[in-house]
């Protein structure tokens, strides 16, 4: 799902209607920071260039760095609307030659028509052009297991033009300011007490196929197993109080996003989103390969259902509309969330907060219970601050920090200018030895139900706090 700090990628497309006019940076994608980075710029629609190693230490420096470097040091690459960035995901304990082996395997497996256009100095980030969508889909099946794919979206993302400023953070600032140390809302305490481990266990085991009754062996986004899982989630969403549940297609050949809506009482035009990805990936990244995905991202999917269940059991009414969304196509390049975020931007949805949960349950033996947030380059700082304060107030047993792993579905919303952040299981990088493998089941050492319960409590407390309770539970 994510990658290490050294392997992160920064890319941006800068559009200018008149080539001779001064260029104002309009960042279209920001996938992290680091000395080993690649930046894409497009002074004109047909003039795509690569800048060497752009480093941005703080979000406010993004535009300044691009403006300073866009005039020199760039070299042209093949102009194409079908550009894919592929990044190496470092794992704890990987041998010294793992990165070079990854790059060789990747280039050996490129399908006909796919070409490497550029690579970072240590070959941890690669830009590949493909001739068409069919080749892009083939490529996603051929890359090594420790890879992440991102599609370069040429559409404007003005929300990122000034250092990841978003369309709306005032509600988040208001919530964070109200969370004084030691100050707890009894209604929130009662809500999170309803998040229980047996429900999380039964949900994860159904989705991973460890429960024989499910019959699932994969949730690959192009598989029949994914469609079955999506329908099962739809039924559970309806059971847990969603006013409407939609199966929303986003790409030919892929299963749909599952979208639950609970309308707000008096601020229904303002949306709060709780999200995770339903699809999975195994050792063989094909629709027929085994991919239980108990951690990535059965844990996040279980968090969605447990959160809805707790809200229904608490009989809460919220001022703002709550959307709970299970995305598809995350493993192929954030397809489902990118489609949702683009559509939301086009509709002018008034999204106040997006919280993604991805890989929540693995705890490396000997380490404390943890909750990690993305760095400021990959999330809205105000959104992360709300989550940080909620965790400190209501689930203090979690050690809260920052992950250098990247990038889940929150990235799609950040790129469109919406306030978003994400939950991850570990401060630092990926430690799960079964990441993107057939062994990603819950019945193994390190899969920690207490940690998943803690993350779920933080998630539901966060979205309910932002959406705002308007009525006490009925007596």
Tab-separated table of C-alpha atoms in Angstrom:
chain	number	residue	atom	x	y	z
A	1	UNK	CA	0.000	0.000	0.000
A	2	UNK	CA	2.739	2.495	0.879
A	3	UNK	CA	6.447	3.188	0.524
A	4	UNK	CA	9.467	4.388	2.489
A	5	UNK	CA	10.686	7.982	2.747
A	6	UNK	CA	13.746	7.322	0.573
A	7	UNK	CA	11.490	5.824	-2.057
A	8	UNK	CA	8.892	8.581	-2.128
A	9	UNK	CA	8.020	10.457	-5.291
A	10	UNK	CA	7.192	14.101	-5.891
A	11	UNK	CA	5.653	15.005	-9.223
A	12	UNK	CA	3.821	18.070	-10.526
A	13	UNK	CA	2.402	19.326	-13.801
A	14	UNK	CA	2.447	23.084	-14.325
A	15	UNK	CA	0.011	24.289	-16.956
A	16	UNK	CA	0.328	27.597	-18.809
A	17	UNK	CA	-2.095	28.657	-21.518
A	18	UNK	CA	0.457	31.038	-23.072
A	19	UNK	CA	4.011	29.615	-23.155
A	20	UNK	CA	5.607	33.075	-23.163
A	21	UNK	CA	3.740	34.247	-20.061
A	22	UNK	CA	5.114	33.810	-16.526
A	23	UNK	CA	4.351	30.383	-15.061
A	24	UNK	CA	2.396	30.078	-11.835
A	25	UNK	CA	2.866	26.608	-10.330
A	26	UNK	CA	-0.299	24.532	-10.138
A	27	UNK	CA	0.706	21.323	-8.413
A	28	UNK	CA	-1.186	18.315	-9.708
A	29	UNK	CA	0.364	15.586	-7.607
A	30	UNK	CA	2.515	15.548	-4.500
A	31	UNK	CA	3.678	12.110	-3.416
A	32	UNK	CA	6.057	12.953	-0.634
A	33	UNK	CA	9.414	14.591	0.045
A	34	UNK	CA	13.005	13.505	-0.126
A	35	UNK	CA	16.324	14.096	-1.820
A	36	UNK	CA	15.601	11.352	-4.333
A	37	UNK	CA	12.543	12.668	-6.134
A	38	UNK	CA	11.250	13.279	-9.619
A	39	UNK	CA	9.155	16.250	-10.614
A	40	UNK	CA	7.065	16.432	-13.776
A	41	UNK	CA	6.217	19.827	-15.189
A	42	UNK	CA	4.202	20.785	-18.255
A	43	UNK	CA	4.696	24.399	-19.329
A	44	UNK	CA	2.393	23.540	-22.229
A	45	UNK	CA	0.004	20.670	-22.784
A	46	UNK	CA	2.397	18.952	-25.206
A	47	UNK	CA	5.658	19.764	-23.445
A	48	UNK	CA	6.267	17.359	-20.582
A	49	UNK	CA	9.600	17.677	-18.793
A	50	UNK	CA	11.398	16.099	-15.858
A	51	UNK	CA	13.220	18.016	-13.153
A	52	UNK	CA	15.937	16.245	-11.165
A	53	UNK	CA	15.504	15.606	-7.437
A	54	UNK	CA	13.181	18.295	-6.138
A	55	UNK	CA	13.238	18.447	-2.338
A	56	UNK	CA	10.454	20.181	-0.438
A	57	UNK	CA	10.986	20.289	3.299
A	58	UNK	CA	7.706	21.968	4.194
A	59	UNK	CA	4.432	22.297	2.276
A	60	UNK	CA	4.702	26.091	2.122
A	61	UNK	CA	7.893	25.693	0.112
A	62	UNK	CA	6.415	23.589	-2.649
A	63	UNK	CA	5.375	26.388	-4.974
A	64	UNK	CA	8.557	28.375	-4.385
A	65	UNK	CA	10.727	25.356	-5.148
A	66	UNK	CA	8.883	24.582	-8.355
A	67	UNK	CA	8.968	28.198	-9.488
A	68	UNK	CA	12.700	28.406	-8.854
A	69	UNK	CA	13.556	25.167	-10.625
A	70	UNK	CA	11.080	25.107	-13.497
A	71	UNK	CA	13.166	27.538	-15.556
A	72	UNK	CA	16.304	25.403	-15.618
A	73	UNK	CA	17.530	21.860	-15.226
A	74	UNK	CA	14.540	20.287	-16.944
A	75	UNK	CA	14.799	17.799	-19.770
A	76	UNK	CA	11.988	16.713	-22.094
A	77	UNK	CA	10.432	13.276	-22.066
A	78	UNK	CA	7.883	11.718	-24.368
A	79	UNK	CA	4.672	13.722	-24.092
A	80	UNK	CA	1.860	11.381	-23.156
A	81	UNK	CA	-1.421	11.427	-21.305
A	82	UNK	CA	-0.664	7.855	-20.212
A	83	UNK	CA	2.149	8.338	-17.741
A	84	UNK	CA	2.455	6.021	-14.747
A	85	UNK	CA	4.828	6.457	-11.846
A	86	UNK	CA	6.004	3.277	-10.153
A	87	UNK	CA	7.779	3.359	-6.818
A	88	UNK	CA	9.780	0.849	-4.835
A	89	UNK	CA	8.448	0.092	-1.370
A	90	UNK	CA	11.219	-0.617	1.093
A	91	UNK	CA	10.552	-3.136	3.846
A	92	UNK	CA	12.252	-3.660	7.178
A	93	UNK	CA	15.169	-6.056	6.849
A	94	UNK	CA	15.426	-5.914	3.039
A	95	UNK	CA	18.922	-6.764	1.695
A	96	UNK	CA	21.138	-3.997	0.352
A	97	UNK	CA	20.609	-5.055	-3.258
A	98	UNK	CA	16.807	-5.242	-2.990
A	99	UNK	CA	16.239	-1.911	-4.737
A	100	UNK	CA	18.463	-2.699	-7.727
A	101	UNK	CA	16.891	-6.157	-8.023
A	102	UNK	CA	13.457	-4.528	-7.977
A	103	UNK	CA	14.378	-2.128	-10.775
A	104	UNK	CA	15.777	-4.927	-12.951
A	105	UNK	CA	12.696	-7.084	-12.396
A	106	UNK	CA	10.421	-4.159	-13.174
A	107	UNK	CA	12.142	-3.248	-16.426
A	108	UNK	CA	12.341	-6.896	-17.512
A	109	UNK	CA	8.582	-7.248	-17.056
A	110	UNK	CA	7.442	-4.146	-18.936
A	111	UNK	CA	4.857	-5.111	-21.566
A	112	UNK	CA	5.200	-4.244	-25.242
A	113	UNK	CA	4.745	-0.527	-25.800
A	114	UNK	CA	5.641	0.505	-22.244
A	115	UNK	CA	8.812	2.569	-21.927
A	116	UNK	CA	10.827	3.932	-19.011
A	117	UNK	CA	10.931	7.694	-19.532
A	118	UNK	CA	12.903	8.628	-16.432
A	119	UNK	CA	14.060	7.262	-13.092
A	120	UNK	CA	15.324	8.750	-9.854
A	121	UNK	CA	19.070	8.426	-9.183
A	122	UNK	CA	18.749	5.331	-7.023
A	123	UNK	CA	16.027	3.817	-9.236
A	124	UNK	CA	13.378	3.881	-6.502
A	125	UNK	CA	10.949	5.961	-8.567
A	126	UNK	CA	10.311	5.330	-12.251
A	127	UNK	CA	8.176	7.132	-14.833
A	128	UNK	CA	6.734	4.809	-17.462
A	129	UNK	CA	4.737	5.771	-20.544
A	130	UNK	CA	2.151	3.377	-21.956
A	131	UNK	CA	0.383	3.628	-25.323
A	132	UNK	CA	-3.137	2.960	-24.053
A	133	UNK	CA	-5.344	1.969	-21.112
A	134	UNK	CA	-5.132	-1.734	-21.954
A	135	UNK	CA	-1.357	-1.666	-21.559
A	136	UNK	CA	-1.752	0.213	-18.278
A	137	UNK	CA	-3.958	-2.575	-16.929
A	138	UNK	CA	-1.481	-5.228	-18.073
A	139	UNK	CA	1.346	-3.316	-16.412
A	140	UNK	CA	-0.438	-3.309	-13.054
A	141	UNK	CA	-0.474	-7.125	-13.145
A	142	UNK	CA	3.222	-7.453	-14.002
A	143	UNK	CA	4.996	-5.157	-11.536
A	144	UNK	CA	6.856	-6.731	-8.584
A	145	UNK	CA	4.900	-7.144	-5.358
A	146	UNK	CA	6.782	-4.387	-3.539
A	147	UNK	CA	5.636	-1.713	-5.992
A	148	UNK	CA	3.106	1.098	-5.978
A	149	UNK	CA	1.547	2.579	-9.093
A	150	UNK	CA	0.203	6.110	-9.528
A	151	UNK	CA	-1.508	7.446	-12.627
A	152	UNK	CA	-0.476	10.963	-13.587
A	153	UNK	CA	-3.723	12.925	-13.734
A	154	UNK	CA	-3.389	15.910	-16.095
A	155	UNK	CA	-6.468	17.689	-14.740
A	156	UNK	CA	-5.857	20.892	-12.726
A	157	UNK	CA	-5.644	20.618	-8.945
A	158	UNK	CA	-5.701	24.217	-7.717
A	159	UNK	CA	-6.105	23.089	-4.131
A	160	UNK	CA	-2.409	22.173	-4.101
A	161	UNK	CA	-1.100	25.332	-5.713
A	162	UNK	CA	-0.122	26.996	-2.447
A	163	UNK	CA	1.541	24.310	-0.418
A	164	UNK	CA	-1.343	21.910	0.086
A	165	UNK	CA	-3.827	24.542	1.200
A	166	UNK	CA	-7.296	23.063	0.990
A	167	UNK	CA	-10.725	24.378	0.183
A	168	UNK	CA	-11.878	24.282	3.796
A	169	UNK	CA	-10.119	23.767	7.102
A	170	UNK	CA	-12.058	26.086	9.407
A	171	UNK	CA	-14.272	23.296	10.750
A	172	UNK	CA	-11.186	21.210	11.516
A	173	UNK	CA	-9.516	24.103	13.297
A	174	UNK	CA	-12.684	24.566	15.327
A	175	UNK	CA	-12.789	20.898	16.360
A	176	UNK	CA	-9.082	20.813	17.240
A	177	UNK	CA	-9.373	23.972	19.330
A	178	UNK	CA	-12.257	22.474	21.306
A	179	UNK	CA	-10.257	19.353	22.227
A	180	UNK	CA	-8.610	20.550	25.401
A	181	UNK	CA	-6.373	18.036	27.233
A	182	UNK	CA	-8.442	15.801	29.483
A	183	UNK	CA	-11.728	17.160	28.135
A	184	UNK	CA	-13.885	14.258	26.924
A	185	UNK	CA	-17.388	14.195	25.499
A	186	UNK	CA	-19.482	11.540	27.305
A	187	UNK	CA	-21.375	10.834	24.082
A	188	UNK	CA	-18.109	10.070	22.273
A	189	UNK	CA	-16.920	7.884	25.150
A	190	UNK	CA	-20.176	5.929	24.989
A	191	UNK	CA	-19.860	5.640	21.199
A	192	UNK	CA	-16.358	4.189	21.123
A	193	UNK	CA	-17.196	1.739	23.912
A	194	UNK	CA	-19.409	-0.019	21.355
A	195	UNK	CA	-16.433	-0.897	19.133
A	196	UNK	CA	-15.792	-4.520	20.068
A	197	UNK	CA	-13.133	-6.971	18.960
A	198	UNK	CA	-15.421	-9.950	18.165
A	199	UNK	CA	-17.211	-7.906	15.484
A	200	UNK	CA	-13.910	-6.779	13.972
A	201	UNK	CA	-12.698	-10.377	13.951
A	202	UNK	CA	-15.773	-11.749	12.213
A	203	UNK	CA	-15.649	-8.999	9.585
A	204	UNK	CA	-11.958	-9.387	8.757
A	205	UNK	CA	-12.245	-13.173	8.635
A	206	UNK	CA	-15.194	-12.983	6.251
A	207	UNK	CA	-13.421	-10.599	3.884
A	208	UNK	CA	-10.127	-12.518	3.977
A	209	UNK	CA	-11.833	-15.850	3.348
A	210	UNK	CA	-10.631	-17.279	6.660
A	211	UNK	CA	-14.307	-17.767	7.420
A	212	UNK	CA	-15.170	-20.701	5.127
A	213	UNK	CA	-18.718	-19.400	4.801
A	214	UNK	CA	-17.548	-16.402	2.776
A	215	UNK	CA	-16.059	-18.381	-0.087
A	216	UNK	CA	-13.711	-15.480	-0.887
A	217	UNK	CA	-10.149	-16.113	-2.042
A	218	UNK	CA	-9.402	-12.651	-3.426
A	219	UNK	CA	-10.749	-9.112	-3.537
A	220	UNK	CA	-8.651	-8.094	-6.523
A	221	UNK	CA	-10.554	-5.155	-8.017
A	222	UNK	CA	-11.152	-6.973	-11.320
A	223	UNK	CA	-12.280	-10.252	-9.769
A	224	UNK	CA	-15.661	-11.770	-9.097
A	225	UNK	CA	-14.540	-12.024	-5.468
A	226	UNK	CA	-14.370	-8.237	-5.268
A	227	UNK	CA	-17.894	-7.890	-6.643
A	228	UNK	CA	-19.150	-10.419	-4.122
A	229	UNK	CA	-17.410	-8.558	-1.297
A	230	UNK	CA	-18.840	-5.234	-2.521
A	231	UNK	CA	-22.373	-6.606	-2.442
A	232	UNK	CA	-21.774	-8.031	1.031
A	233	UNK	CA	-20.515	-4.650	2.261
A	234	UNK	CA	-23.531	-2.955	0.652
A	235	UNK	CA	-25.857	-5.220	2.638
A	236	UNK	CA	-23.998	-4.483	5.866
A	237	UNK	CA	-24.064	-0.738	5.180
A	238	UNK	CA	-27.839	-0.940	4.788
A	239	UNK	CA	-28.100	-2.987	7.971
A	240	UNK	CA	-26.134	-0.369	9.909
A	241	UNK	CA	-28.314	2.620	9.134
A	242	UNK	CA	-27.239	4.112	5.804
A	243	UNK	CA	-30.136	5.987	4.199
A	244	UNK	CA	-28.816	5.124	0.740
A	245	UNK	CA	-26.114	2.744	-0.442
A	246	UNK	CA	-24.848	2.929	-4.000
A	247	UNK	CA	-22.581	0.685	-6.035
A	248	UNK	CA	-20.794	3.310	-8.120
A	249	UNK	CA	-18.764	2.120	-11.131
A	250	UNK	CA	-15.530	3.969	-11.843
A	251	UNK	CA	-13.698	2.018	-14.556
A	252	UNK	CA	-14.580	-0.640	-17.123
A	253	UNK	CA	-13.654	-4.111	-15.911
A	254	UNK	CA	-13.408	-3.107	-12.252
A	255	UNK	CA	-15.843	-3.665	-9.411
A	256	UNK	CA	-17.604	-0.586	-8.002
A	257	UNK	CA	-17.050	1.744	-5.089
A	258	UNK	CA	-19.581	1.196	-2.293
A	259	UNK	CA	-20.970	4.510	-1.044
A	260	UNK	CA	-23.103	4.882	2.095
A	261	UNK	CA	-24.862	8.169	2.832
A	262	UNK	CA	-26.326	9.271	6.165
A	263	UNK	CA	-27.814	12.754	5.569
A	264	UNK	CA	-27.009	15.475	8.064
A	265	UNK	CA	-29.750	17.043	10.150
A	266	UNK	CA	-29.276	20.747	9.389
A	267	UNK	CA	-25.950	21.019	7.522
A	268	UNK	CA	-26.594	18.281	4.998
A	269	UNK	CA	-24.663	20.070	2.255
A	270	UNK	CA	-21.444	19.657	4.264
A	271	UNK	CA	-19.833	16.222	3.936
A	272	UNK	CA	-17.590	14.187	6.228
A	273	UNK	CA	-16.044	11.048	4.708
A	274	UNK	CA	-14.770	7.878	6.374
A	275	UNK	CA	-13.033	5.664	3.818
A	276	UNK	CA	-10.953	2.543	3.212
A	277	UNK	CA	-10.175	0.375	0.206
A	278	UNK	CA	-11.974	-2.914	-0.231
A	279	UNK	CA	-9.706	-4.435	-2.868
A	280	UNK	CA	-6.713	-6.633	-2.052
A	281	UNK	CA	-3.461	-7.807	-3.566
A	282	UNK	CA	-1.545	-11.049	-3.223
A	283	UNK	CA	1.804	-12.502	-4.215
A	284	UNK	CA	0.589	-12.755	-7.804
A	285	UNK	CA	-1.151	-9.509	-8.696
A	286	UNK	CA	-3.820	-11.046	-10.898
A	287	UNK	CA	-7.575	-11.441	-10.622
A	288	UNK	CA	-7.179	-15.198	-10.126
A	289	UNK	CA	-4.343	-15.170	-7.583
A	290	UNK	CA	-5.011	-15.690	-3.882
A	291	UNK	CA	-5.218	-12.353	-2.059
A	292	UNK	CA	-6.797	-12.524	1.416
A	293	UNK	CA	-5.792	-8.944	2.325
A	294	UNK	CA	-6.661	-9.228	6.025
A	295	UNK	CA	-4.476	-6.246	6.903
A	296	UNK	CA	-4.316	-4.512	3.507
A	297	UNK	CA	-7.068	-3.495	3.653
A	298	UNK	CA	-9.466	-5.868	5.380
A	299	UNK	CA	-8.568	-4.014	8.565
A	300	UNK	CA	-9.709	-0.675	7.124
A	301	UNK	CA	-12.880	-2.199	5.686
A	302	UNK	CA	-13.717	-3.698	9.077
A	303	UNK	CA	-13.127	-0.273	10.624
A	304	UNK	CA	-15.804	1.196	8.328
A	305	UNK	CA	-18.417	-1.373	9.295
A	306	UNK	CA	-17.602	-1.279	13.012
A	307	UNK	CA	-17.843	2.524	12.987
A	308	UNK	CA	-21.264	2.504	11.320
A	309	UNK	CA	-22.455	-0.187	13.706
A	310	UNK	CA	-21.372	1.872	16.735
A	311	UNK	CA	-23.106	5.002	15.398
A	312	UNK	CA	-26.335	3.096	14.842
A	313	UNK	CA	-26.194	1.448	18.266
A	314	UNK	CA	-25.655	4.883	19.823
A	315	UNK	CA	-28.692	6.302	17.994
A	316	UNK	CA	-26.790	9.468	17.137
A	317	UNK	CA	-27.923	12.237	14.807
A	318	UNK	CA	-25.234	14.266	13.085
A	319	UNK	CA	-25.432	17.820	11.773
A	320	UNK	CA	-23.339	17.099	8.678
A	321	UNK	CA	-23.793	14.367	6.097
A	322	UNK	CA	-21.643	11.313	6.748
A	323	UNK	CA	-20.355	9.371	3.738
A	324	UNK	CA	-18.759	5.990	4.375
A	325	UNK	CA	-16.996	4.703	1.274
A	326	UNK	CA	-15.270	1.424	0.412
A	327	UNK	CA	-13.081	2.131	-2.619
A	328	UNK	CA	-11.970	-0.256	-5.334
A	329	UNK	CA	-8.867	-0.142	-7.497
A	330	UNK	CA	-6.591	1.296	-4.809
A	331	UNK	CA	-3.915	-1.276	-5.502
A	332	UNK	CA	-3.883	-0.476	-9.237
A	333	UNK	CA	-3.292	3.239	-8.653
A	334	UNK	CA	-6.021	4.794	-6.448
A	335	UNK	CA	-8.559	4.401	-9.279
A	336	UNK	CA	-11.761	4.339	-7.225
A	337	UNK	CA	-10.899	7.205	-4.904
A	338	UNK	CA	-9.491	9.315	-7.738
A	339	UNK	CA	-12.780	8.956	-9.622
A	340	UNK	CA	-14.779	9.890	-6.517
A	341	UNK	CA	-12.591	12.901	-5.696
A	342	UNK	CA	-12.670	14.214	-9.262
A	343	UNK	CA	-16.454	13.869	-9.375
A	344	UNK	CA	-16.763	15.580	-5.987
A	345	UNK	CA	-14.674	18.466	-7.272
A	346	UNK	CA	-16.826	18.717	-10.390
A	347	UNK	CA	-20.028	18.666	-8.289
A	348	UNK	CA	-18.521	21.249	-5.933
A	349	UNK	CA	-19.135	18.967	-2.956
A	350	UNK	CA	-18.504	20.776	0.309
A	351	UNK	CA	-16.222	18.192	1.913
A	352	UNK	CA	-15.056	19.180	5.387
A	353	UNK	CA	-12.982	16.118	6.294
A	354	UNK	CA	-11.801	12.840	4.780
A	355	UNK	CA	-10.309	10.096	6.958
A	356	UNK	CA	-8.845	7.016	5.274
A	357	UNK	CA	-7.918	3.817	7.108
A	358	UNK	CA	-5.396	1.524	5.426
A	359	UNK	CA	-3.334	-1.219	7.086
A	360	UNK	CA	-4.303	-0.797	10.723
A	361	UNK	CA	-3.768	-4.148	12.404
A	362	UNK	CA	-0.167	-5.349	12.133
A	363	UNK	CA	2.080	-4.709	15.129
A	364	UNK	CA	5.688	-5.791	14.942
A	365	UNK	CA	6.477	-7.992	17.968
A	366	UNK	CA	8.015	-5.960	20.768
A	367	UNK	CA	6.683	-2.621	19.551
A	368	UNK	CA	3.919	-0.646	21.300
A	369	UNK	CA	0.397	-0.143	20.026
A	370	UNK	CA	0.733	2.579	17.413
A	371	UNK	CA	-1.159	4.949	15.141
A	372	UNK	CA	0.700	6.772	12.392
A	373	UNK	CA	-0.357	9.782	10.333
A	374	UNK	CA	1.042	10.928	6.972
A	375	UNK	CA	3.530	13.810	6.837
A	376	UNK	CA	2.268	17.263	5.902
A	377	UNK	CA	3.246	16.694	2.278
A	378	UNK	CA	0.654	13.929	1.910
A	379	UNK	CA	-2.191	15.084	4.136
A	380	UNK	CA	-3.912	18.202	5.419
A	381	UNK	CA	-2.153	19.240	8.648
A	382	UNK	CA	-5.405	20.466	10.226
A	383	UNK	CA	-7.038	17.093	9.532
A	384	UNK	CA	-4.126	15.208	11.068
A	385	UNK	CA	-4.198	17.476	14.114
A	386	UNK	CA	-7.837	16.583	14.783
A	387	UNK	CA	-6.999	12.866	14.662
A	388	UNK	CA	-3.930	13.344	16.842
A	389	UNK	CA	-5.948	15.129	19.531
A	390	UNK	CA	-8.805	12.623	19.362
A	391	UNK	CA	-6.352	9.761	19.859
A	392	UNK	CA	-4.683	11.477	22.815
A	393	UNK	CA	-8.026	12.143	24.483
A	394	UNK	CA	-9.878	8.880	23.896
A	395	UNK	CA	-7.324	6.155	23.067
A	396	UNK	CA	-4.150	7.190	24.929
A	397	UNK	CA	-2.696	3.671	24.770
A	398	UNK	CA	-1.810	4.324	21.112
A	399	UNK	CA	1.618	5.830	20.455
A	400	UNK	CA	0.873	8.435	17.791
A	401	UNK	CA	3.524	9.447	15.279
A	402	UNK	CA	4.249	9.776	11.574
A	403	UNK	CA	4.673	7.210	8.829
A	404	UNK	CA	6.970	7.596	5.862
A	405	UNK	CA	4.802	5.095	3.992
A	406	UNK	CA	2.758	6.384	1.084
A	407	UNK	CA	0.083	6.778	-0.370
A	408	UNK	CA	-3.452	5.601	0.143
A	409	UNK	CA	-6.810	6.953	-0.982
A	410	UNK	CA	-6.562	10.165	1.024
A	411	UNK	CA	-4.028	11.257	-1.590
A	412	UNK	CA	-6.794	11.489	-4.212
A	413	UNK	CA	-8.659	14.015	-2.076
A	414	UNK	CA	-5.575	16.013	-1.097
A	415	UNK	CA	-4.775	16.380	-4.792
A	416	UNK	CA	-8.228	17.836	-5.442
A	417	UNK	CA	-7.892	20.346	-2.605
A	418	UNK	CA	-10.062	18.584	-0.019
A	419	UNK	CA	-8.945	18.285	3.637
A	420	UNK	CA	-7.855	14.693	4.200
A	421	UNK	CA	-5.594	12.465	6.243
A	422	UNK	CA	-5.123	8.751	6.930
A	423	UNK	CA	-4.492	6.184	9.644
A	424	UNK	CA	-1.636	3.680	9.345
A	425	UNK	CA	-0.482	0.933	11.688
A	426	UNK	CA	3.135	1.898	12.346
A	427	UNK	CA	5.309	4.948	12.910
A	428	UNK	CA	7.990	4.718	10.250
A	429	UNK	CA	7.842	2.281	7.355
A	430	UNK	CA	6.082	-0.960	6.521
A	431	UNK	CA	7.006	-3.860	8.808
A	432	UNK	CA	4.357	-6.441	7.888
A	433	UNK	CA	6.226	-9.413	6.352
A	434	UNK	CA	3.028	-10.552	4.606
A	435	UNK	CA	2.383	-7.226	2.875
A	436	UNK	CA	1.063	-7.891	-0.655
A	437	UNK	CA	1.398	-11.643	-0.131
A	438	UNK	CA	-0.867	-14.673	0.124
A	439	UNK	CA	-0.039	-14.870	3.819
A	440	UNK	CA	-1.891	-11.645	4.685
A	441	UNK	CA	-4.397	-13.351	6.979
A	442	UNK	CA	-5.433	-12.485	10.510
A	443	UNK	CA	-4.475	-15.814	12.103
A	444	UNK	CA	-0.764	-15.041	12.430
A	445	UNK	CA	1.782	-13.494	14.745
A	446	UNK	CA	1.592	-9.717	14.731
A	447	UNK	CA	-2.017	-9.282	13.668
A	448	UNK	CA	-3.224	-7.254	16.639
A	449	UNK	CA	-6.940	-6.922	17.342
A	450	UNK	CA	-6.418	-4.446	20.165
A	451	UNK	CA	-4.591	-2.098	17.809
A	452	UNK	CA	-7.343	-2.406	15.183
A	453	UNK	CA	-9.923	-1.699	17.872
A	454	UNK	CA	-7.972	1.405	18.933
A	455	UNK	CA	-7.743	2.692	15.369
A	456	UNK	CA	-11.466	2.148	14.875
A	457	UNK	CA	-12.249	4.092	18.035
A	458	UNK	CA	-10.108	6.987	16.837
A	459	UNK	CA	-11.707	6.891	13.383
A	460	UNK	CA	-15.321	6.926	14.504
A	461	UNK	CA	-14.639	9.514	17.215
A	462	UNK	CA	-12.922	11.751	14.658
A	463	UNK	CA	-15.628	11.707	11.993
A	464	UNK	CA	-18.439	12.091	14.532
A	465	UNK	CA	-16.641	15.016	16.173
A	466	UNK	CA	-16.288	16.798	12.834
A	467	UNK	CA	-19.812	15.898	11.684
A	468	UNK	CA	-21.088	17.066	15.100
A	469	UNK	CA	-23.701	15.383	17.287
A	470	UNK	CA	-26.995	17.300	17.409
A	471	UNK	CA	-29.018	15.098	19.695
A	472	UNK	CA	-28.253	12.947	22.685
A	473	UNK	CA	-29.066	9.249	22.358
A	474	UNK	CA	-32.776	8.593	22.748
A	475	UNK	CA	-33.755	7.156	26.105
